[in-house]
Coordinates of C-alpha atoms and ligand atoms in Angstrom, one line a residue:
X8 CA -153.7 29.5 -29.3
X9 CA -151.6 31.6 -31.8
X10 CA -153.4 32.2 -35.1
X11 CA -151.9 30.4 -38.1
X12 CA -149.8 32.4 -40.5
X13 CA -151.1 33.0 -43.9
X14 CA -149.6 31.1 -46.8
X15 CA -146.9 33.0 -48.9
X16 CA -143.4 32.4 -50.0
X17 CA -141.8 33.5 -46.7
X18 CA -144.3 31.3 -44.6
X19 CA -143.6 28.4 -46.8
X20 CA -139.8 28.7 -46.4
X21 CA -140.3 28.7 -42.7
X22 CA -142.7 25.7 -42.6
X23 CA -140.3 23.8 -44.9
X24 CA -137.4 24.6 -42.4
X25 CA -139.4 23.3 -39.5
X26 CA -140.5 20.2 -41.3
X27 CA -143.7 19.8 -43.4
X28 CA -146.3 16.9 -43.2
X29 CA -145.2 14.3 -45.7
X30 CA -148.7 14.8 -47.4
X31 CA -147.8 18.3 -48.5
X32 CA -146.1 18.7 -51.8
X33 CA -143.8 21.7 -52.2
X34 CA -143.7 23.4 -55.5
X35 CA -140.4 23.2 -57.4
X36 CA -141.1 26.7 -58.7
X37 CA -141.7 28.5 -55.4
X38 CA -138.2 30.0 -55.0
X39 CA -137.8 30.8 -58.8
X40 CA -138.6 34.0 -60.6
X41 CA -141.0 33.2 -63.5
X42 CA -141.6 35.6 -66.4
X43 CA -145.2 35.9 -67.5
X44 CA -145.6 33.5 -70.5
X45 CA -149.3 32.7 -70.0
X46 CA -152.4 35.1 -69.4
X47 CA -155.3 33.0 -68.2
X48 CA -158.8 34.4 -68.6
X49 CA -161.2 33.1 -65.9
X50 CA -159.0 32.0 -63.0
X51 CA -161.6 30.0 -61.1
X52 CA -161.0 26.7 -59.2
X53 CA -160.8 24.7 -62.3
X54 CA -157.8 26.5 -63.8
X55 CA -155.9 26.5 -60.5
X56 CA -156.5 22.6 -60.2
X57 CA -155.8 21.7 -63.7
X58 CA -153.6 23.9 -66.2
X59 CA -151.8 25.7 -63.4
X60 CA -150.9 22.3 -62.0
X61 CA -149.6 21.0 -65.4
X62 CA -147.6 24.2 -65.9
X63 CA -146.0 23.9 -62.4
X64 CA -145.0 20.3 -63.1
X65 CA -143.6 21.2 -66.5
X66 CA -141.5 24.0 -65.0
X67 CA -140.3 21.7 -62.5
X68 CA -139.3 19.1 -65.1
X69 CA -137.5 21.6 -67.4
X70 CA -136.4 24.4 -65.2
X71 CA -137.7 26.8 -67.9
X72 CA -138.7 30.0 -66.3
X73 CA -140.7 31.5 -69.0
X74 CA -144.1 30.2 -68.0
X75 CA -145.4 32.2 -65.0
X76 CA -149.3 32.6 -65.2
X77 CA -151.0 36.0 -65.0
X78 CA -154.7 35.1 -64.0
X79 CA -157.7 37.3 -65.0
X80 CA -160.8 36.9 -62.9
X81 CA -164.2 37.2 -64.3
X82 CA -167.1 38.9 -62.4
X83 CA -165.5 39.5 -59.0
X84 CA -162.2 40.4 -57.3
X85 CA -162.3 37.6 -54.8
X86 CA -159.8 35.3 -56.6
X87 CA -157.3 38.3 -56.7
X88 CA -157.8 39.0 -53.1
X89 CA -157.3 35.5 -52.2
X90 CA -154.0 35.0 -54.2
X91 CA -152.1 38.3 -54.4
X92 CA -151.5 38.5 -50.7
X93 CA -150.1 35.0 -51.0
X94 CA -147.8 35.9 -54.0
X95 CA -150.1 33.6 -56.1
X96 CA -149.2 30.6 -54.0
X97 CA -152.0 28.2 -53.2
X98 CA -152.7 24.6 -52.5
X99 CA -154.7 21.9 -54.4
X100 CA -156.3 19.5 -51.8
X101 CA -156.5 16.0 -53.4
X102 CA -159.1 14.0 -51.9
X103 CA -160.1 10.4 -52.6
X104 CA -161.8 7.5 -50.7
X105 CA -161.3 3.7 -50.9
X106 CA -165.0 3.0 -51.3
X107 CA -165.1 2.0 -47.6
X108 CA -165.4 5.5 -46.3
X109 CA -161.6 6.0 -45.6
X110 CA -160.4 9.3 -47.3
X111 CA -156.8 9.9 -48.3
X112 CA -155.5 13.4 -48.7
X113 CA -152.6 15.2 -50.4
X114 CA -151.9 18.9 -50.4
X115 CA -150.3 19.9 -53.6
X116 CA -148.9 23.5 -53.6
X117 CA -148.8 25.3 -56.8
X118 CA -146.3 28.2 -57.5
X119 CA -147.1 28.7 -61.2
X120 CA -149.5 31.7 -60.8
X121 CA -147.7 34.9 -60.3
X122 CA -150.1 37.6 -60.8
X123 CA -153.9 38.2 -60.8
X124 CA -156.0 41.0 -62.2
X125 CA -159.7 41.9 -61.8
X126 CA -160.6 43.4 -65.1
X127 CA -163.1 45.9 -63.6
X128 CA -160.2 47.7 -62.1
X129 CA -157.2 46.4 -64.1
X130 CA -158.2 46.0 -67.8
X131 CA -155.3 48.2 -69.1
X132 CA -152.7 45.9 -67.4
X133 CA -154.4 42.9 -68.8
X134 CA -154.3 44.2 -72.3
X135 CA -150.6 45.3 -71.9
X136 CA -149.8 41.9 -70.5
X137 CA -151.4 40.0 -73.4
X138 CA -149.6 42.4 -75.8
X139 CA -146.2 41.8 -74.4
X140 CA -143.8 39.8 -76.6
X141 CA -142.9 37.5 -73.6
X142 CA -146.5 36.4 -73.5
X143 CA -146.9 33.3 -75.8
X144 CA -150.3 31.9 -74.7
X145 CA -153.8 33.1 -73.7
X146 CA -155.7 30.3 -72.2
X147 CA -159.5 30.4 -71.2
X148 CA -161.8 28.8 -68.7
X149 CA -164.8 31.1 -68.8
X150 CA -167.6 28.4 -68.9
X151 CA -169.8 27.7 -71.8
X152 CA -171.9 30.9 -71.4
X153 CA -168.7 33.0 -71.6
X154 CA -168.5 32.7 -75.3
X155 CA -171.9 34.4 -75.9
X156 CA -172.8 32.0 -78.7
X157 CA -176.1 31.9 -80.5
X158 CA -177.9 28.6 -81.1
X159 CA -176.2 28.3 -84.4
X160 CA -172.8 28.5 -82.7
X161 CA -172.1 31.9 -84.2
X162 CA -171.8 35.1 -82.0
X163 CA -174.9 36.2 -80.3
X164 CA -175.0 39.7 -81.8
X165 CA -178.2 40.6 -80.1
X166 CA -176.5 40.1 -76.6
X167 CA -176.1 43.7 -75.2
X168 CA -172.6 42.8 -73.7
X169 CA -171.3 41.6 -76.9
X170 CA -172.6 44.6 -78.8
X171 CA -170.9 46.9 -76.4
X172 CA -167.6 44.9 -76.7
X173 CA -167.9 45.2 -80.5
X174 CA -167.9 49.0 -80.1
X175 CA -164.8 48.9 -78.0
X176 CA -163.2 46.6 -80.4
X177 CA -163.9 49.0 -83.4
X178 CA -161.9 51.7 -81.6
X179 CA -159.1 49.2 -80.6
X180 CA -158.8 48.0 -84.2
X181 CA -158.6 51.6 -85.6
X182 CA -156.4 52.9 -82.6
X183 CA -158.9 55.7 -82.1
X184 CA -159.3 57.3 -78.7
X185 CA -159.8 54.0 -76.7
X186 CA -159.5 54.0 -72.9
X187 CA -157.7 50.9 -72.0
X188 CA -159.3 50.9 -68.5
X189 CA -162.8 50.5 -69.7
X190 CA -163.7 46.9 -68.9
X191 CA -165.0 44.5 -71.6
X192 CA -168.4 43.0 -70.7
X193 CA -167.9 39.6 -72.0
X194 CA -164.9 37.1 -71.9
X195 CA -165.0 36.6 -75.6
X196 CA -165.0 40.4 -76.1
X197 CA -162.0 40.8 -73.9
X198 CA -160.2 38.0 -75.9
X199 CA -160.9 39.7 -79.2
X200 CA -160.0 43.1 -78.0
X201 CA -156.8 41.8 -76.5
X202 CA -155.8 40.2 -79.8
X203 CA -156.4 43.5 -81.5
X204 CA -154.2 45.2 -79.0
X205 CA -151.4 42.6 -79.5
X206 CA -151.7 43.1 -83.3
X207 CA -151.3 46.9 -82.9
X208 CA -148.4 46.5 -80.5
X209 CA -146.1 44.4 -82.6
X210 CA -148.2 41.6 -83.9
X211 CA -146.1 38.7 -82.3
X212 CA -147.7 35.2 -82.9
X213 CA -149.9 34.0 -80.2
X214 CA -151.7 30.6 -79.1
X215 CA -155.1 30.7 -77.6
X216 CA -155.8 27.6 -75.6
X217 CA -159.4 27.1 -74.9
X218 CA -160.0 24.8 -72.0
X219 CA -163.9 24.9 -71.6
X220 CA -166.1 21.8 -72.3
X221 CA -167.2 23.0 -75.7
X222 CA -167.2 20.7 -78.8
X223 CA -164.1 21.2 -80.9
X224 CA -163.3 23.9 -78.6
X225 CA -160.2 25.7 -80.1
X226 CA -161.6 25.7 -83.7
X227 CA -165.1 26.7 -82.6
X228 CA -163.6 29.6 -80.7
X229 CA -161.4 30.6 -83.6
X230 CA -164.5 30.7 -85.9
X231 CA -166.3 32.8 -83.3
X232 CA -163.3 35.3 -83.0
X233 CA -163.2 35.5 -86.9
X234 CA -166.9 36.3 -87.0
X235 CA -166.7 38.8 -84.4
X236 CA -163.8 40.7 -86.1
X237 CA -165.6 40.4 -89.5
X238 CA -168.8 41.9 -87.9
X239 CA -166.8 44.9 -86.4
X240 CA -167.4 48.1 -88.2
X241 CA -163.6 49.1 -88.2
X242 CA -161.6 50.2 -91.1
X243 CA -158.8 47.9 -90.5
X244 CA -161.0 44.8 -89.5
X245 CA -159.7 42.8 -92.5
X246 CA -156.1 43.4 -91.7
X247 CA -156.6 42.2 -88.1
X248 CA -158.4 39.2 -89.5
X249 CA -155.6 38.4 -91.8
X250 CA -153.0 38.4 -88.9
X251 CA -155.2 36.3 -86.6
X252 CA -155.6 33.8 -89.5
X253 CA -151.8 33.6 -90.1
X254 CA -150.5 34.1 -86.6
X255 CA -152.9 33.1 -83.9
X256 CA -153.4 29.3 -83.4
X257 CA -156.3 27.9 -81.5
X258 CA -155.5 24.3 -80.7
X259 CA -158.4 22.0 -79.6
X260 CA -158.1 20.6 -76.1
X261 CA -159.9 18.1 -73.8
X262 CA -159.5 18.9 -70.2
X263 CA -160.6 16.6 -67.2
X264 CA -160.5 16.9 -63.5
X265 CA -163.4 17.0 -61.1
X266 CA -163.2 20.2 -59.0
X267 CA -165.9 20.7 -56.6
X268 CA -166.5 24.0 -54.6
X269 CA -164.2 24.3 -51.7
X270 CA -165.9 24.1 -48.3
X271 CA -164.9 25.2 -44.8
X272 CA -164.3 21.5 -43.9
X273 CA -161.7 21.3 -46.8
X274 CA -160.1 24.5 -45.5
X275 CA -159.7 23.0 -42.0
X276 CA -158.1 19.8 -43.4
X277 CA -155.6 21.8 -45.5
X278 CA -154.8 24.0 -42.5
X279 CA -154.0 21.0 -40.3
X280 CA -151.8 19.6 -43.0
X281 CA -150.0 22.8 -43.8
X282 CA -149.9 24.8 -40.5
X283 CA -151.0 27.9 -42.3
X284 CA -154.2 29.4 -43.7
X285 CA -154.7 29.3 -47.5
X286 CA -157.4 31.7 -48.9
X287 CA -156.8 30.3 -52.4
X288 CA -157.3 26.6 -51.6
X289 CA -159.1 24.4 -54.3
X290 CA -160.2 20.9 -54.0
X291 CA -159.8 18.2 -56.6
X292 CA -160.0 14.4 -57.2
X293 CA -156.5 12.8 -57.7
X294 CA -157.1 12.1 -61.5
X295 CA -156.2 14.8 -64.1
X296 CA -156.0 14.5 -67.8
X297 CA -155.3 17.0 -70.6
X298 CA -155.2 16.3 -74.2
X299 CA -154.0 19.1 -76.4
X300 CA -153.8 19.4 -80.2
X301 CA -150.1 20.0 -81.1
X302 CA -150.8 23.2 -83.1
X303 CA -149.1 26.2 -81.5
X304 CA -148.0 29.6 -83.1
X305 CA -145.0 29.9 -80.8
X306 CA -143.4 28.5 -77.8
X307 CA -145.4 26.5 -75.1
X308 CA -144.5 24.9 -71.8
X309 CA -143.3 21.2 -72.0
X310 CA -146.9 20.1 -70.8
X311 CA -146.1 16.7 -72.0
X312 CA -143.6 16.3 -69.3
X313 CA -146.4 16.9 -66.7
X314 CA -148.6 14.1 -68.0
X315 CA -150.4 15.9 -70.9
X316 CA -151.0 14.3 -74.3
X317 CA -150.1 16.5 -77.3
X318 CA -151.7 14.8 -80.3
X319 CA -152.7 15.7 -83.9
X320 CA -156.4 14.8 -83.2
X321 CA -158.1 15.5 -80.0
X322 CA -161.7 14.7 -81.3
X323 CA -162.0 11.2 -80.0
X324 CA -160.8 12.1 -76.5
X325 CA -163.1 15.2 -76.4
X326 CA -166.1 13.4 -77.7
X327 CA -165.7 10.6 -75.5
X328 CA -165.2 12.7 -72.4
X329 CA -168.1 15.0 -73.2
X330 CA -170.5 12.3 -73.9
X331 CA -169.4 9.6 -71.4
X332 CA -168.3 11.8 -68.5
X333 CA -170.2 15.1 -68.7
X334 CA -173.4 13.7 -70.3
X335 CA -173.7 11.2 -67.4
X336 CA -172.6 13.7 -64.9
X337 CA -175.5 16.0 -66.0
X338 CA -178.0 13.3 -65.9
X339 CA -176.8 12.2 -62.5
X340 CA -177.1 15.9 -61.4
X341 CA -180.7 16.5 -62.5
X342 CA -182.0 13.1 -61.5
X343 CA -180.1 13.0 -58.5
X344 CA -181.4 16.5 -57.2
X345 CA -185.0 15.5 -58.0
X346 CA -184.5 12.4 -56.0
X347 CA -183.2 14.4 -53.1
X348 CA -179.5 13.8 -53.3
X349 CA -177.0 16.5 -52.3
X350 CA -173.9 14.8 -53.6
X351 CA -173.1 13.2 -57.1
X352 CA -171.6 10.4 -55.0
X353 CA -174.9 9.7 -53.4
X354 CA -176.6 9.9 -56.7
X355 CA -174.5 7.4 -58.4
X356 CA -174.8 5.0 -55.4
X357 CA -178.5 5.1 -55.7
X358 CA -179.3 1.8 -57.6
X359 CA -182.3 3.4 -59.6
X360 CA -179.8 6.2 -60.7
X361 CA -176.8 3.9 -61.3
X362 CA -179.1 1.8 -63.7
X363 CA -180.1 4.9 -65.5
X364 CA -176.4 6.0 -65.8
X365 CA -175.4 2.5 -67.2
X366 CA -178.3 2.6 -69.5
X367 CA -177.3 6.2 -70.8
X368 CA -173.7 4.9 -71.3
X369 CA -174.3 1.5 -72.7
X370 CA -177.2 2.1 -74.9
X371 CA -176.7 5.6 -76.2
X372 CA -173.4 7.4 -75.4
X373 CA -171.1 4.5 -76.3
X374 CA -172.7 3.4 -79.4
X375 CA -173.0 7.1 -80.6
X376 CA -169.3 7.3 -80.6
X377 CA -168.8 4.6 -83.3
X378 CA -166.2 1.8 -83.3
X379 CA -163.0 4.0 -84.1
X380 CA -162.3 6.0 -81.1
X381 CA -159.2 4.0 -80.4
X382 CA -160.2 4.2 -76.6
X383 CA -161.3 1.4 -74.4
X384 CA -164.7 2.7 -73.8
X385 CA -165.7 -0.1 -71.3
X386 CA -162.6 0.8 -69.1
X387 CA -163.4 4.5 -69.5
X388 CA -166.9 4.2 -68.4
X389 CA -165.9 2.1 -65.5
X390 CA -163.3 4.7 -64.2
X391 CA -165.8 7.5 -64.8
X392 CA -168.3 5.8 -62.6
X393 CA -165.8 5.1 -60.0
X394 CA -164.6 8.7 -60.0
X395 CA -168.2 9.9 -59.5
X396 CA -168.5 7.6 -56.5
X397 CA -165.5 9.6 -54.7
X398 CA -167.6 10.5 -51.6
X399 CA -164.7 12.3 -50.1
X400 CA -164.8 15.1 -52.7
X401 CA -168.2 16.6 -51.8
X402 CA -169.2 17.4 -55.3
X403 CA -172.9 18.6 -55.3
X404 CA -175.6 17.8 -57.8
X405 CA -176.6 21.4 -57.8
X406 CA -173.2 22.6 -58.9
X407 CA -173.1 20.3 -61.8
X408 CA -176.7 21.1 -62.8
X409 CA -176.0 24.8 -63.3
X410 CA -176.2 26.2 -66.9
X411 CA -178.1 23.3 -68.4
X412 CA -179.4 25.3 -71.4
X413 CA -175.6 25.7 -72.4
X414 CA -174.5 22.1 -71.5
X415 CA -177.3 20.0 -72.8
X416 CA -176.5 20.5 -76.5
X417 CA -173.0 19.6 -76.1
X418 CA -173.3 16.6 -73.8
X419 CA -176.6 15.0 -74.6
X420 CA -178.3 16.2 -77.8
X421 CA -175.3 15.2 -80.1
X422 CA -175.7 11.6 -78.7
X423 CA -179.5 11.9 -79.5
X424 CA -178.9 13.2 -83.0
X425 CA -176.3 10.5 -84.0
X426 CA -178.5 7.7 -82.6
X427 CA -181.5 8.9 -84.4
X428 CA -179.4 9.2 -87.6
X429 CA -178.3 5.7 -87.2
X430 CA -182.0 4.4 -87.0
X431 CA -182.1 4.1 -83.2
X432 CA -184.5 5.8 -80.8
X433 CA -182.2 7.0 -78.0
X434 CA -184.5 6.3 -75.1
X435 CA -181.8 6.5 -72.4
X436 CA -180.7 10.0 -73.6
X437 CA -184.3 11.0 -73.7
X438 CA -184.6 10.1 -70.1
X439 CA -181.5 12.3 -69.2
X440 CA -183.1 15.3 -71.0
X441 CA -186.4 14.6 -69.2
X442 CA -184.5 14.7 -65.9
X443 CA -183.3 18.2 -66.9
X444 CA -186.9 19.3 -67.9
X445 CA -188.3 18.2 -64.6
X446 CA -185.4 19.9 -62.8
X447 CA -186.1 23.1 -64.6
X448 CA -189.8 22.9 -63.8
X449 CA -189.2 22.2 -60.1
X450 CA -186.3 24.8 -59.7
X451 CA -188.0 27.5 -61.5
X452 CA -191.3 27.1 -59.6
X453 CA -189.6 27.2 -56.2
X454 CA -190.6 23.6 -55.3
X455 CA -187.3 22.0 -55.4
X456 CA -185.3 21.3 -52.2
X457 CA -182.1 19.5 -51.9
X458 CA -180.6 18.5 -48.5
X459 CA -183.2 20.8 -47.0
X460 CA -182.3 23.9 -48.8
X461 CA -184.4 25.5 -51.6
X462 CA -182.7 25.4 -55.0
X463 CA -183.4 28.1 -57.6
X464 CA -182.7 27.6 -61.5
X465 CA -179.1 28.9 -62.1
X466 CA -178.9 29.3 -65.9
X467 CA -178.5 32.3 -68.3
X468 CA -181.8 31.4 -69.9
X469 CA -183.6 30.9 -66.5
X470 CA -186.4 33.3 -67.4
X471 CA -187.3 31.8 -70.7
X472 CA -186.9 28.3 -69.3
X473 CA -189.0 29.1 -66.3
X474 CA -191.9 30.5 -68.7
X475 CA -191.8 27.2 -70.9
X476 CA -191.6 24.9 -68.0
X477 CA -194.5 26.5 -66.0
X478 CA -197.6 24.3 -65.8
X479 CA -198.4 20.6 -65.5
X480 CA -196.0 17.8 -66.0
X481 CA -198.3 16.7 -68.8
X482 CA -197.1 18.7 -71.8
X483 CA -193.8 19.7 -70.1
X484 CA -191.8 17.9 -72.8
X485 CA -193.6 19.6 -75.7
X486 CA -193.4 23.0 -74.1
X487 CA -189.6 22.8 -73.5
X488 CA -189.0 21.1 -77.0
X489 CA -190.7 24.0 -78.7
X490 CA -189.8 27.0 -76.7
X491 CA -186.9 26.7 -74.6
X492 CA -184.5 27.6 -77.4
X493 CA -182.3 24.7 -76.5
X494 CA -183.3 22.2 -79.1
X495 CA -182.2 22.4 -82.8
X496 CA -185.2 22.3 -85.2
X497 CA -184.2 18.8 -86.6
X498 CA -184.4 17.4 -83.1
X499 CA -187.5 19.4 -82.0
X500 CA -189.3 18.2 -85.2
X501 CA -188.4 14.5 -84.9
X502 CA -191.4 12.6 -83.8
X503 CA -189.5 9.6 -82.5
X504 CA -187.4 11.9 -80.3
X505 CA -190.5 13.8 -79.1
X506 CA -192.2 10.7 -78.1
X507 CA -189.1 9.4 -76.2
X508 CA -188.8 12.5 -74.4
X509 CA -192.5 12.5 -73.3
X510 CA -192.2 8.8 -72.1
X511 CA -189.0 9.9 -70.3
X512 CA -190.7 12.7 -68.3
X513 CA -193.6 10.4 -67.3
X514 CA -191.0 7.7 -66.3
X515 CA -188.7 10.1 -64.4
X516 CA -191.6 11.8 -62.6
X517 CA -192.8 8.5 -61.3
X518 CA -189.4 7.9 -59.7
X519 CA -190.2 10.3 -56.8
X520 CA -187.7 11.4 -54.1
X521 CA -185.8 8.9 -52.0
X522 CA -186.8 9.0 -48.4
X523 CA -184.2 10.5 -46.1
X524 CA -183.6 7.2 -44.5
X525 CA -183.1 5.7 -48.1
X526 CA -179.8 5.3 -50.0
Ligands
CS2_607 C1 -169.3 18.9 -64.7 C2 -167.8 19.3 -65.1 O1 -170.0 20.9 -63.6 C3 -170.0 20.2 -64.6 O2 -170.9 20.4 -65.5 O3 -169.8 18.0 -65.4 O4 -167.3 20.4 -64.6 C4 -166.8 18.2 -64.8 O5 -166.7 17.9 -63.4 C5 -165.6 18.3 -65.5 O6 -165.7 18.5 -66.9 C6 -164.6 17.1 -65.3 O7 -163.5 17.2 -66.1

């Protein structure tokens, strides 16, 4: 058998000429030259399945050629090595099932990514591209931990990577003997340094579009950037700060699409459809949503023509998504893994966990949002549970369980706080937090196995969490409430909350694992 060719523009042309499978969508921008208008920090699977798709569709609708994306990887060169030989071209395999085990599949090719850099080797080019006047947007998906925030939301100045980046920033601000090739050590450090670079290079306005699941993400990162510049011991810090205040916009956004890790089975399906290999393939559910605060410092792609919502106030969408979708997702991930479920779809189909998910949403998450979201919360809940049940997508509990110390405060602790303030004890939210505690204990003591494979704790605070969780289940809630560093003082000191979490740990511990022949 002749080996399949690798996807790139030329291969695509010849595949189109010989007739493609109707399930393959050819990108409208593939044969167009696009200028780099967007630099994206953190070009992982989520960006490729979300913002890059909206940007592709917007360019298709308008014919505007200003919005090519220059992606920047984080810790490894792998995405660069996947995409550059393909001229940036890749596919999004959209998979869904009809609930009766029949999967349907579409391969959506995307042509908006035009360049990729790996900062360890390419920082000078990243800085120069962000400083270019043709670049109007820097967007980010660097995960919650990429922002290096302390528990109070401000910069974690004790973080050695951030301390290093502040030193580089001082040189950048003052224009003194910097080496543009020296990589930054944190994503937020790279962002602030690039802003200083742009300011020195001509100070054109810029919009920073944060696409991570943080609360009030744009304004929070704006405050973080201001605090970092203010903390920087450079003579001209205050001038840079004035420019950022007046010329750099940080709109808030709500991003939503479920994007599991790509597997070899997905690759084989895509190869069969396309007739070529695609090292940059990503997988996603059909659903995608992007709500963006309409507050830009300069031009932007017509994302609204690609299905995005541009609005004055993102807060209700963001809160609803973080609390109903992400909060429930995390609960299903922790409790699901403890019950032995590899996939989120199996967890939500487990009647015991389905009841826990419904209780979390109905008793705590939904009431915590108040009556004025303007969103049909019951319809939203039903659609979220249906999306989680998509078995074709293969989203694992362990993937969602990652980085709980960063995710919990945003997804679950706000619910608990608001319910307590309204005079209700949030038992269902306490059970979700209890599931995380039991997961931390099992994963950090080496006793957690999911789908026959051992699972270790994947969290930037793993060492501290492991120490706090070590010991018997009795007292686990108190140990983590007191010394995990995850719970703000007002919650840790609330006796109603403490009692509810203790009860949650006992209850969840009693659930046990499903037998392999079970659900
Ligand atoms: C998930 C999210 O991994 C996780 O923590 O909850 O990535 C989720 O799939 C997305 O936010 C959906 O938009």
